[in-house]
CSV table of C-alpha atoms in Angstrom, one decimal:
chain,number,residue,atom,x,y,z
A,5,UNK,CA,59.6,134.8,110.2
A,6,UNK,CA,59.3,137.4,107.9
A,7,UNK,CA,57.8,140.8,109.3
A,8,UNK,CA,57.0,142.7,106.1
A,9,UNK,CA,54.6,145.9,107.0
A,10,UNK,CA,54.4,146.6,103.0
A,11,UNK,CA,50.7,146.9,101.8
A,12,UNK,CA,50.8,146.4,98.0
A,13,UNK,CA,49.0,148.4,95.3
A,14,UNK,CA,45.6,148.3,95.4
A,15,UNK,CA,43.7,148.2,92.4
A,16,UNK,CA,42.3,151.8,91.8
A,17,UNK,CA,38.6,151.1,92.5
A,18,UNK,CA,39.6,150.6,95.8
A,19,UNK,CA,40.2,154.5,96.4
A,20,UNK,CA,37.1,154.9,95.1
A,21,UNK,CA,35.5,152.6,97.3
A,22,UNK,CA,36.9,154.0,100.1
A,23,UNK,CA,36.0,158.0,98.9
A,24,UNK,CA,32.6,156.7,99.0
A,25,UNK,CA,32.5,154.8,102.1
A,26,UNK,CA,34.0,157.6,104.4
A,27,UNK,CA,30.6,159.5,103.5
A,28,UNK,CA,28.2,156.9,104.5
A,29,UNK,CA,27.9,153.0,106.0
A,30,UNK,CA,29.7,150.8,103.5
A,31,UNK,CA,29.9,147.8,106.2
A,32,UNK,CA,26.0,148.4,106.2
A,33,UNK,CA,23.9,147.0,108.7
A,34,UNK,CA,24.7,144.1,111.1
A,35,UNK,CA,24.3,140.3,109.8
A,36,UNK,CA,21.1,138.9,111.9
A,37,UNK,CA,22.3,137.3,114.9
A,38,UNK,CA,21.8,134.0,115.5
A,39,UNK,CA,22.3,131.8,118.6
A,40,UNK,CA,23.4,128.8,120.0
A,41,UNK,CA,26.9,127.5,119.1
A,42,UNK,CA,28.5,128.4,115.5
A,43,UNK,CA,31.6,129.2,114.0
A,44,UNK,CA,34.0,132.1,114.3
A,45,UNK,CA,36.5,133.0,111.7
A,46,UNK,CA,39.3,135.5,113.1
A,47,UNK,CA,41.6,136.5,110.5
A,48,UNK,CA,45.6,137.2,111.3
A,49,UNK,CA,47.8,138.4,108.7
A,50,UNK,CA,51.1,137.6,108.5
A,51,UNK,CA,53.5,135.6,110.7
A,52,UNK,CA,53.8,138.0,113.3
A,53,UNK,CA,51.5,135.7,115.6
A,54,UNK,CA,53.2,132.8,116.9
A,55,UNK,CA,51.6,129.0,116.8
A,56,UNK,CA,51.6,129.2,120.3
A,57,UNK,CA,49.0,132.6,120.7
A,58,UNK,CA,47.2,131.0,118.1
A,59,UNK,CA,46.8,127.6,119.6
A,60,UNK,CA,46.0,129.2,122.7
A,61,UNK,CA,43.2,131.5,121.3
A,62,UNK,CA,41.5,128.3,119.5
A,63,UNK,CA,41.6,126.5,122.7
A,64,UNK,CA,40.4,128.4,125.3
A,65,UNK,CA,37.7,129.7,122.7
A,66,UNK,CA,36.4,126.0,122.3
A,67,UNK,CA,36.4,125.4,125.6
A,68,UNK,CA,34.5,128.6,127.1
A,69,UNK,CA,32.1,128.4,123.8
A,70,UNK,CA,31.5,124.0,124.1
A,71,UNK,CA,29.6,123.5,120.5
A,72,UNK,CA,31.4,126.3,118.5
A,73,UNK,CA,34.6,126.5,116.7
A,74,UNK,CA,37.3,129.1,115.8
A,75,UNK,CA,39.4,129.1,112.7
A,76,UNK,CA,42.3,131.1,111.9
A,77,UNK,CA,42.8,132.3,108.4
A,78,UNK,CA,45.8,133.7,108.0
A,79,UNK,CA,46.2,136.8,105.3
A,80,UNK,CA,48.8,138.4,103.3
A,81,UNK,CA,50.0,142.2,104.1
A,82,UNK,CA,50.3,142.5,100.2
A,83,UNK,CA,46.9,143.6,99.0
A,84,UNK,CA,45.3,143.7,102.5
A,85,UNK,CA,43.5,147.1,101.5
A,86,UNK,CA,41.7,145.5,98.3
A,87,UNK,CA,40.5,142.0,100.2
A,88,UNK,CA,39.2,143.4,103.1
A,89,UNK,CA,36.8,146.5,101.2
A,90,UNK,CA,35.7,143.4,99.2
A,91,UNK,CA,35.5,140.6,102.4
A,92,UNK,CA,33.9,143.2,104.9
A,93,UNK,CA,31.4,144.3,102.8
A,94,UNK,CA,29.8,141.2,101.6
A,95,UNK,CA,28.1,138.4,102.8
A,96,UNK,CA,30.2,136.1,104.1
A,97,UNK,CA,32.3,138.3,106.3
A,98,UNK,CA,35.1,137.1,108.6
A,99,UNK,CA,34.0,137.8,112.5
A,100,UNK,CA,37.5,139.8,113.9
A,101,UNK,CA,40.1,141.1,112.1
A,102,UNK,CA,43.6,142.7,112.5
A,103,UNK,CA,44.5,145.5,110.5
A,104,UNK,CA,47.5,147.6,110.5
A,105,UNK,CA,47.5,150.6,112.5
A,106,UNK,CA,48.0,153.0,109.5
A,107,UNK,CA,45.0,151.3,107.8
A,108,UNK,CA,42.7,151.5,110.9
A,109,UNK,CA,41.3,154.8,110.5
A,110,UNK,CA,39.7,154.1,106.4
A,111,UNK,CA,37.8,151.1,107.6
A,112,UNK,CA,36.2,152.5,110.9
A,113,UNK,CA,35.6,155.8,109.6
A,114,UNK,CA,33.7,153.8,106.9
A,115,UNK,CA,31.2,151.7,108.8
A,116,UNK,CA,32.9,148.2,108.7
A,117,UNK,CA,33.6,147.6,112.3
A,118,UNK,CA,31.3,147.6,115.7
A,119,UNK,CA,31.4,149.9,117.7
A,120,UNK,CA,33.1,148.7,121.4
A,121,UNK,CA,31.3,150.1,123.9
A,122,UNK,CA,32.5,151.9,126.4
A,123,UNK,CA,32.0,149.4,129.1
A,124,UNK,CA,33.1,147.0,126.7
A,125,UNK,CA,36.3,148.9,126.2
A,126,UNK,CA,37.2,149.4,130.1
A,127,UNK,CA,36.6,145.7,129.9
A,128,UNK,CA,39.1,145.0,127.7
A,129,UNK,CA,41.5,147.1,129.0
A,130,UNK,CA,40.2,150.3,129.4
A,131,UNK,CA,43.5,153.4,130.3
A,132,UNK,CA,45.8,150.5,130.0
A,133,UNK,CA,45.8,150.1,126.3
A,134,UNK,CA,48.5,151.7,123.9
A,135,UNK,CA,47.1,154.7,123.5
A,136,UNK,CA,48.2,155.8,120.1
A,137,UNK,CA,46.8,152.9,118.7
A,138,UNK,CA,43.2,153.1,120.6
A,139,UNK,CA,43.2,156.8,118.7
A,140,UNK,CA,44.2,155.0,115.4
A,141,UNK,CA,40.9,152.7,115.7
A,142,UNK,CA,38.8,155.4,116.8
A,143,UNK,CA,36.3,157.2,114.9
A,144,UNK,CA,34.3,160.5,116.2
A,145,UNK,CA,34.7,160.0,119.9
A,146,UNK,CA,33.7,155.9,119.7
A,147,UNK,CA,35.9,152.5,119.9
A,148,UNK,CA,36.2,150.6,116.8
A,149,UNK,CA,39.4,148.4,116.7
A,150,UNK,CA,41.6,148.2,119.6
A,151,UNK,CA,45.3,147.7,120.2
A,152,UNK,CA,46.5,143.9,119.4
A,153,UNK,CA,50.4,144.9,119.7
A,154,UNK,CA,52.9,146.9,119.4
A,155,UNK,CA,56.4,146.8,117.4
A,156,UNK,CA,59.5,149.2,117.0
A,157,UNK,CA,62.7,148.9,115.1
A,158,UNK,CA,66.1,148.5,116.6
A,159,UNK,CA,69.3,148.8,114.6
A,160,UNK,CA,71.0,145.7,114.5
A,161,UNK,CA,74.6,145.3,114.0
A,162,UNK,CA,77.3,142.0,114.2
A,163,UNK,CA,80.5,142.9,116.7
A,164,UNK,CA,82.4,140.7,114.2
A,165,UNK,CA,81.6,143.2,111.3
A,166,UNK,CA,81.4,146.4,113.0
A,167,UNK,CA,85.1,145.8,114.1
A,168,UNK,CA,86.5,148.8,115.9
A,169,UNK,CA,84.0,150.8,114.5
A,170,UNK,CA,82.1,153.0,117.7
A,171,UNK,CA,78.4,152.8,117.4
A,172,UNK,CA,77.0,155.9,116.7
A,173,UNK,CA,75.6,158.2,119.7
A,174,UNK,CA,73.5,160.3,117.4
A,175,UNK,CA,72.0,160.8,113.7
A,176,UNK,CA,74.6,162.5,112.2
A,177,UNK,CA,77.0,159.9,113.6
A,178,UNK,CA,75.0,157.3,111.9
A,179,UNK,CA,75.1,159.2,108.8
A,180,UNK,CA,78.7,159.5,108.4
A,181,UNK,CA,79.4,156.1,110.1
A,182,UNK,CA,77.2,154.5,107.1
A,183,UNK,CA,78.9,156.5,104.7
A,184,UNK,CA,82.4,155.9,105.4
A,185,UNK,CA,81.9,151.9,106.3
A,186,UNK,CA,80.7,151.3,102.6
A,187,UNK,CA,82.4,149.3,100.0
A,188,UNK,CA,81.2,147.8,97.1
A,189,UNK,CA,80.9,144.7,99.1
A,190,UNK,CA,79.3,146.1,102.5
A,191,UNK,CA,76.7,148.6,103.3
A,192,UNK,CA,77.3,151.0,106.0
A,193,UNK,CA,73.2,150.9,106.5
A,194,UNK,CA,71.5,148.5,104.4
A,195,UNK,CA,68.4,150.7,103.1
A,196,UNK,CA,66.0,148.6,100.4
A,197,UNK,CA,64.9,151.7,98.7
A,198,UNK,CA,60.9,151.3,99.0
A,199,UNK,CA,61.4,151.1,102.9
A,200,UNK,CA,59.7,154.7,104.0
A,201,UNK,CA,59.4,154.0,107.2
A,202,UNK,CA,62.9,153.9,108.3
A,203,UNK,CA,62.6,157.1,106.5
A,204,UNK,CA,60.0,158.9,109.2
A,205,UNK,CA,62.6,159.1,111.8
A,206,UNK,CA,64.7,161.4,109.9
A,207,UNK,CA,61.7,163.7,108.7
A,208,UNK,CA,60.7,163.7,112.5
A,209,UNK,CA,64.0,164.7,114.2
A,210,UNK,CA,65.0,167.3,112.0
A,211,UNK,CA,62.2,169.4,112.8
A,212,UNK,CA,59.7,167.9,109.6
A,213,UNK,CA,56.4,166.4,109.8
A,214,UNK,CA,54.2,163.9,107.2
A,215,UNK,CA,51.0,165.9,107.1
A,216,UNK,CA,48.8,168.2,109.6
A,217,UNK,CA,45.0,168.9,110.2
A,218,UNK,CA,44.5,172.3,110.4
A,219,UNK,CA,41.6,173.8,112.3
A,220,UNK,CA,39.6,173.8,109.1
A,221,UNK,CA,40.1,170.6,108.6
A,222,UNK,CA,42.6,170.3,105.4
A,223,UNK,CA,45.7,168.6,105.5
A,224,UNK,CA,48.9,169.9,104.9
A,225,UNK,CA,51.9,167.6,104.0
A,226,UNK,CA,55.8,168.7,104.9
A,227,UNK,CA,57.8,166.6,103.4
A,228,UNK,CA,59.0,169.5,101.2
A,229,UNK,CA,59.2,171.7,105.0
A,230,UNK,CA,62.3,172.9,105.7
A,231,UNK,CA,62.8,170.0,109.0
A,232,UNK,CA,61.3,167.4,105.8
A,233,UNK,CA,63.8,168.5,103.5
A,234,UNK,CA,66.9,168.3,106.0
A,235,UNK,CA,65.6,165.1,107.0
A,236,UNK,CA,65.0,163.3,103.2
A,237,UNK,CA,69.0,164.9,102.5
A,238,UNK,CA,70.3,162.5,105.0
A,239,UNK,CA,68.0,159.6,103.8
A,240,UNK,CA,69.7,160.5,100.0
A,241,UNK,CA,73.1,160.5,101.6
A,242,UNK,CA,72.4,156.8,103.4
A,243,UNK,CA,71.0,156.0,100.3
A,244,UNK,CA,73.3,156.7,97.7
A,245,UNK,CA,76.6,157.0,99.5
A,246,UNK,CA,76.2,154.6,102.0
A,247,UNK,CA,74.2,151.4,101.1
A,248,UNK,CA,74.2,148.5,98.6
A,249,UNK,CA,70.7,148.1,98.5
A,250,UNK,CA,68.4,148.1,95.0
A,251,UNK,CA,66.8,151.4,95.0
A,252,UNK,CA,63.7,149.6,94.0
A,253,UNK,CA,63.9,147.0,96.8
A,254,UNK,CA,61.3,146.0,99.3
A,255,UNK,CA,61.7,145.3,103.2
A,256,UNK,CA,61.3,141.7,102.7
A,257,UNK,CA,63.9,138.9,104.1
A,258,UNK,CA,66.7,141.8,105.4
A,259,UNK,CA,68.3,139.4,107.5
A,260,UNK,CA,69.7,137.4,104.4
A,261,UNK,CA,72.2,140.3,103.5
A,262,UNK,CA,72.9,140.1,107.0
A,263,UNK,CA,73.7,136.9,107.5
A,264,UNK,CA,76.2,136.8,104.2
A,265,UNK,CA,77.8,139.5,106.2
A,266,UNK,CA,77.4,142.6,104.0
A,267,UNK,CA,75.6,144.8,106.1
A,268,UNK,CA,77.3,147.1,109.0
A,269,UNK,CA,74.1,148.4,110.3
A,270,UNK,CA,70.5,147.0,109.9
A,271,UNK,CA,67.7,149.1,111.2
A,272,UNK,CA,64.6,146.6,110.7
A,273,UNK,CA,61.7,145.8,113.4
A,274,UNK,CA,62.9,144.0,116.6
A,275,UNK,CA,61.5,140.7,115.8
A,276,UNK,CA,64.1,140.1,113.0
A,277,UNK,CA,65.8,138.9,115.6
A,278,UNK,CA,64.3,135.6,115.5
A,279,UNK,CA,64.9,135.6,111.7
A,280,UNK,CA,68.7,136.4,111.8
A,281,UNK,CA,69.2,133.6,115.1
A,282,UNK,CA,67.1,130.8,112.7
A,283,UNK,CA,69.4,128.2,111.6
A,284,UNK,CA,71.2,127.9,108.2
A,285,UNK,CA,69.3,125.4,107.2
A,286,UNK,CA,66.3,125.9,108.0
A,287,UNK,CA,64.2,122.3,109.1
A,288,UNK,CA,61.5,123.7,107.0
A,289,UNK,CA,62.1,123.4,103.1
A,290,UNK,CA,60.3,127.2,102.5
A,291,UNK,CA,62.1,128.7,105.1
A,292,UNK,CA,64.7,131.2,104.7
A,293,UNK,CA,68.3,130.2,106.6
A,294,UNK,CA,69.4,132.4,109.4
A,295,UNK,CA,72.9,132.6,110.9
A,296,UNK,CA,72.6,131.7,114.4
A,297,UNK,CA,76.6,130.2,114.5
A,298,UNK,CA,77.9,133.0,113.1
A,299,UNK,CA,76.8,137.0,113.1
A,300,UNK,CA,73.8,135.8,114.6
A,301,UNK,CA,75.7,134.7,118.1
A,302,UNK,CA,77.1,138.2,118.5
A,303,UNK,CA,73.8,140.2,117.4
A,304,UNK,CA,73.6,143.5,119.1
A,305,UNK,CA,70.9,146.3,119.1
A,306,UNK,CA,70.9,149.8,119.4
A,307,UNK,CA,67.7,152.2,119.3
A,308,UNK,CA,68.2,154.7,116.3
A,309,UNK,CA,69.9,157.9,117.7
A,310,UNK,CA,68.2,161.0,117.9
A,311,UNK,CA,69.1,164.7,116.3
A,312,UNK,CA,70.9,165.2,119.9
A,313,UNK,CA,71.5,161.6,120.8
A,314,UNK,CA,69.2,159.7,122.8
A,315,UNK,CA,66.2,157.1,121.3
A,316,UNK,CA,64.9,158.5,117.6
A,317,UNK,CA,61.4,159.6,117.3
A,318,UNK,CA,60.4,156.2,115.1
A,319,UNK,CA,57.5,154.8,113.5
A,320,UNK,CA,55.5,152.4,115.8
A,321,UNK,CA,54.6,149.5,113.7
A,322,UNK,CA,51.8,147.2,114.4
A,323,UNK,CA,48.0,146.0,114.6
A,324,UNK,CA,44.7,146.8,115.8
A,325,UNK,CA,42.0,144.1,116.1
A,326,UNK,CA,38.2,145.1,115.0
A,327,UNK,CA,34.8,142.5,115.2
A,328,UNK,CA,33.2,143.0,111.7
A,329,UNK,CA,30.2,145.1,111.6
A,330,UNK,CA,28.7,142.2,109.3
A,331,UNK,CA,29.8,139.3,112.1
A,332,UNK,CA,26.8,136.8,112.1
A,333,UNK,CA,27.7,135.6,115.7
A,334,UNK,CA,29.2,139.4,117.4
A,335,UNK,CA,28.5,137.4,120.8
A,336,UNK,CA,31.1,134.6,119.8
A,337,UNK,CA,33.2,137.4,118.3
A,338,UNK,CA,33.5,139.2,121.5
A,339,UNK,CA,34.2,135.7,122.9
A,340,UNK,CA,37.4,135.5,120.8
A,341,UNK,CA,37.9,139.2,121.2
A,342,UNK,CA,38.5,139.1,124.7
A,343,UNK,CA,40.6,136.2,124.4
A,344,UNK,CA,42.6,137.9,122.1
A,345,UNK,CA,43.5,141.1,124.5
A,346,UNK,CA,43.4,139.0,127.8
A,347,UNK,CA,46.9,138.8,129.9
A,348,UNK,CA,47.5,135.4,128.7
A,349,UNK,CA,46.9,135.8,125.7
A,350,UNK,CA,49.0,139.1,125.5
A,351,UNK,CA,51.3,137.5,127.3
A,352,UNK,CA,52.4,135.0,125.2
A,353,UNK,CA,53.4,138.0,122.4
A,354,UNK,CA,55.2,139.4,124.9
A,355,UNK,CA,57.4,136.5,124.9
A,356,UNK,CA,58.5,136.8,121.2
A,357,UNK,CA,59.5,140.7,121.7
A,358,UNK,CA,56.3,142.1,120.8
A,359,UNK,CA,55.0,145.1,122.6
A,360,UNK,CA,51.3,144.0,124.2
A,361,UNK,CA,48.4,145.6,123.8
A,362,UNK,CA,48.8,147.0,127.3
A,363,UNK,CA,50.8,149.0,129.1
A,364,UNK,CA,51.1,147.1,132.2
A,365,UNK,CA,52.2,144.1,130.5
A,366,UNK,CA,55.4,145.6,128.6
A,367,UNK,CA,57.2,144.7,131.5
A,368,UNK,CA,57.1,141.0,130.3
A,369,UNK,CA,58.9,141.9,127.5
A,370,UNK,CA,62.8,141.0,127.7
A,371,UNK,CA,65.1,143.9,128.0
A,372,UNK,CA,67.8,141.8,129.8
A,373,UNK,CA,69.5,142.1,126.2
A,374,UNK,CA,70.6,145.2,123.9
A,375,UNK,CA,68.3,144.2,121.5
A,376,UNK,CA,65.2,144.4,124.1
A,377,UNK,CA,66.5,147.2,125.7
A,378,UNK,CA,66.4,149.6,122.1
A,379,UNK,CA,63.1,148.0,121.4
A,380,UNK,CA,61.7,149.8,124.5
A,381,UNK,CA,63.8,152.5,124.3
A,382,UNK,CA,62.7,152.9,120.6
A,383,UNK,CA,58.4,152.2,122.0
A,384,UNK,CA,58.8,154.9,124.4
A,385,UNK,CA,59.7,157.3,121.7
A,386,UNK,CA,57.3,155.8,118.7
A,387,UNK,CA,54.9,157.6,116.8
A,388,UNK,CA,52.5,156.9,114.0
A,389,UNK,CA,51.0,158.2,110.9
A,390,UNK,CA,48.3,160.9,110.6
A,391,UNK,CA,45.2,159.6,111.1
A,392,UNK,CA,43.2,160.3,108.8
A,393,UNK,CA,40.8,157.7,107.1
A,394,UNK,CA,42.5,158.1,104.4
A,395,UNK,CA,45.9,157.3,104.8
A,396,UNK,CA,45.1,154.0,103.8
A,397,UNK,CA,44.8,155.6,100.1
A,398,UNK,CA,48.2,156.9,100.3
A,399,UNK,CA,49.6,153.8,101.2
A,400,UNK,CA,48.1,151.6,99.0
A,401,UNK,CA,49.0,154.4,95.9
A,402,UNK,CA,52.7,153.4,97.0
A,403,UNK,CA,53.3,157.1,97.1
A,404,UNK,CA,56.1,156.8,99.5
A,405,UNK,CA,57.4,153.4,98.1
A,406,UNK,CA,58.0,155.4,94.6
A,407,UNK,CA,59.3,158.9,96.4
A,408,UNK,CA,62.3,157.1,98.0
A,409,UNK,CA,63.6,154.7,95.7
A,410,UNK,CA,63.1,157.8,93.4
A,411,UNK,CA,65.4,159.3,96.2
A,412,UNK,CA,67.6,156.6,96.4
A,413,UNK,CA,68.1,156.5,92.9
A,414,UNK,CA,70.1,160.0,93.4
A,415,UNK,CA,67.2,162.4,92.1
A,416,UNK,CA,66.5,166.0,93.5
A,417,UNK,CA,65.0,166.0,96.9
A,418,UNK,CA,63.4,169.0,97.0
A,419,UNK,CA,61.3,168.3,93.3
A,420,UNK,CA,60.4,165.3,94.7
A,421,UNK,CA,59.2,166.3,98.3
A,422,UNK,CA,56.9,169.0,96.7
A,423,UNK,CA,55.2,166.1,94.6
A,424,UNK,CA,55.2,163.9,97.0
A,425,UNK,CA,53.0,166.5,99.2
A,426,UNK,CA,50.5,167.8,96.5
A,427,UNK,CA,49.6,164.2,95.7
A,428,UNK,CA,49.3,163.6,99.7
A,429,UNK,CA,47.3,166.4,100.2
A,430,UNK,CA,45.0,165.2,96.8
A,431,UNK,CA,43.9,162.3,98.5
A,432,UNK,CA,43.4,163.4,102.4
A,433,UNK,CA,42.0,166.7,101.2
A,434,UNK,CA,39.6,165.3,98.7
């Protein structure tokens, strides 16, 4: 499967779109509700969702709605920003959504999700949801899109590559343990140079941050802060002195370096796993050949070590799931909403490593490996990005995405940390 977070860039109307909605009710009013059975779009994006949750949800739906059908779209992360201004706005809206956590805040701050009451939320879960990602799908003290799951990265590495190598206890460890496995044919850490959110950790343990509300309510970015700038050092250092990787690369298919064997360490998010254990050759012509035989049978995972050792402060991937504000059938759509953050349901992600939408139910999750024990190691320790509604314009500017391969091309840190913030603090100041 391939678990690629990256949002591509959106066309530039769309930070207009989303300036304008922030100040007003760009979902506008509720679609006229009608009754009696109908039809319920629910839109997934990705692969992350396995046939099985999905069968399940169209199942149980039909059977506990007899008349009315659900139908699973399935969208790309590239773009997601642009389609889903356009698609919740307009007529013909889809009925729920998921939406990545660090996109949550622009669309509920902008009027294109209902609200979830708050009986309707202790329904659904109530204290037991994540609750990072309850904040990042909230909007002025109301519930707008609530945890679907959870995901953190683990550092994956092959016994029959590492060698007699130690694993690393603790950042600077990994830092010179990348450095000084690289040859021209392996990278110590393989590090695609658009991947920024491997980069977070670094910011966050040395001390840095990725921007700040003051009580006035302006932002302040710290990439270019003193913790920021020890932390992007040791990103350049990985980079340049320790990785093979394009520096104008995307996170997209990491486990096919792996599997030819050129990579020492791999930090990536914990369902690769599934990727690098496929087959190498693959039943399904489009799919991409794993190496279950061979590194693949000796796969080991490690949380990324702290500053001091221990788990990493790391960036918690993820989804929320919303009901469109425009829904024509919000009773059906709660239907399918519950189903989608019931234990069964939730249950069944669990099962393929992903982190559930509650608490209570991360027990179901398999730790009885290395690989599940760093994933919760690495949850436990996860944070996100600031949440502001207008993250989602930074991301889709590909601000980040150009800083580090910038970085990773070997330019200086420091002149690009301090442009990196002012154009941050443009956009969530503006």
């Amino acid at each position: 499967m391939n678990k690629n977070r990256l949002v591509g860039a959106a066309a530039s109307a769309i930070t207009l779109t989303l300036a304008l909605s922030a100040c007003g009710n760009a979902g506008g009013a509720a679609a006229p509700e009608e009754t009696g059975p109908g039809e319920v779009r629910v839109w997934l994006v990705g692969t992350d969702t396995p046939p099985e949750a999905r069968d399940y949800l169209k199942k149980t739906f039909e059977e506990e709605n007899p008349g009315s059908t659900l139908t699973i779209e399935e969208q790309a992360w590239d773009g997601l920003v642009d389609k889903y201004t356009t698609a919740l706005s307009g007529s013909d809206a889809p009925d729920v959504v998921e939406i990545g956590n660090t996109q949550a805040a622009a669309f509920t701050s902008a009027g294109y999700f209902r609200e979830i009451t708050a009986d309707e939320f202790e329904t659904l879960g109530g204290s037991d949801l994540l609750p990072g990602f309850v904040e990042a799908g909230d909007w002025e003290g109301k519930h707008y899109a609530l945890p679907y799951y959870s995901g953190s990265r683990v550092v994956f590495y092959s016994k029959q590559v590492l060698g007699d190598t130690e694993v690393p206890t603790t950042l600077d460890e990994y830092v010179e343990t990348a450095v000084d496995l690289k040859t021209d044919d392996l990278s110590g850490v393989y590090w695609p140079g658009q991947d920024w959110y491997n980069a977070l950790p670094f910011i966050w343990e040395n001390g840095g941050y990725i921007a700040e509300q003051a009580e006035d309510g302006t932002w302040d970015a710290g990439f270019s802060s003193e913790g920021g700038l020890a932390g992007l050092e040791q990103i350049q250092t990985i980079m340049t002195k320790g990785n093979n990787a394009p520096s104008d690369a995307q996170e997209t298919d990491l486990q096919v370096p792996f599997c030819e064997g050129k990579v020492a360490f791999l930090s990536a998010p914990s369902w690769i796993q599934w990727s690098i254990n496929a087959p190498e050759k693959p039943e399904d012509p489009d799919g991409v050949p794993g190496c279950a035989s061979t590194y693949g049978k000796d796969l080991e995972g490690i949380a990324l070590p702290g500053k001091d050792g221990g788990a990493a402060q790391v960036f918690a991937g993820g989804s929320n799931i919303a009901i469109a504000q425009k829904s024509a059938r919000p009773d059906l759509a709660m239907s399918a909403y519950e189903i989608l953050l019931s234990d069964e349901y939730q249950s069944i992600l669990a099962g393929i490593g992903l982190f559930p939408a509650k608490t209570s139910l991360f027990e179901q999750v398999d730790q009885s490996t290395s690989i599940g024990k760093a994933a919760a190691e690495a949850a436990a320790n996860a944070k996100l990005t600031p949440a502001s509604p207008k993250w989602a314009d930074v991301e889709s500017k590909t601000l980040l995405q150009t800083a580090f391969s910038r970085i990773a091309a070997g330019e200086d840190v420091k002149t690009i940390a301090e442009k990196l913030d002012a154009d941050i603090e443009e956009i969530l100041n503006s």
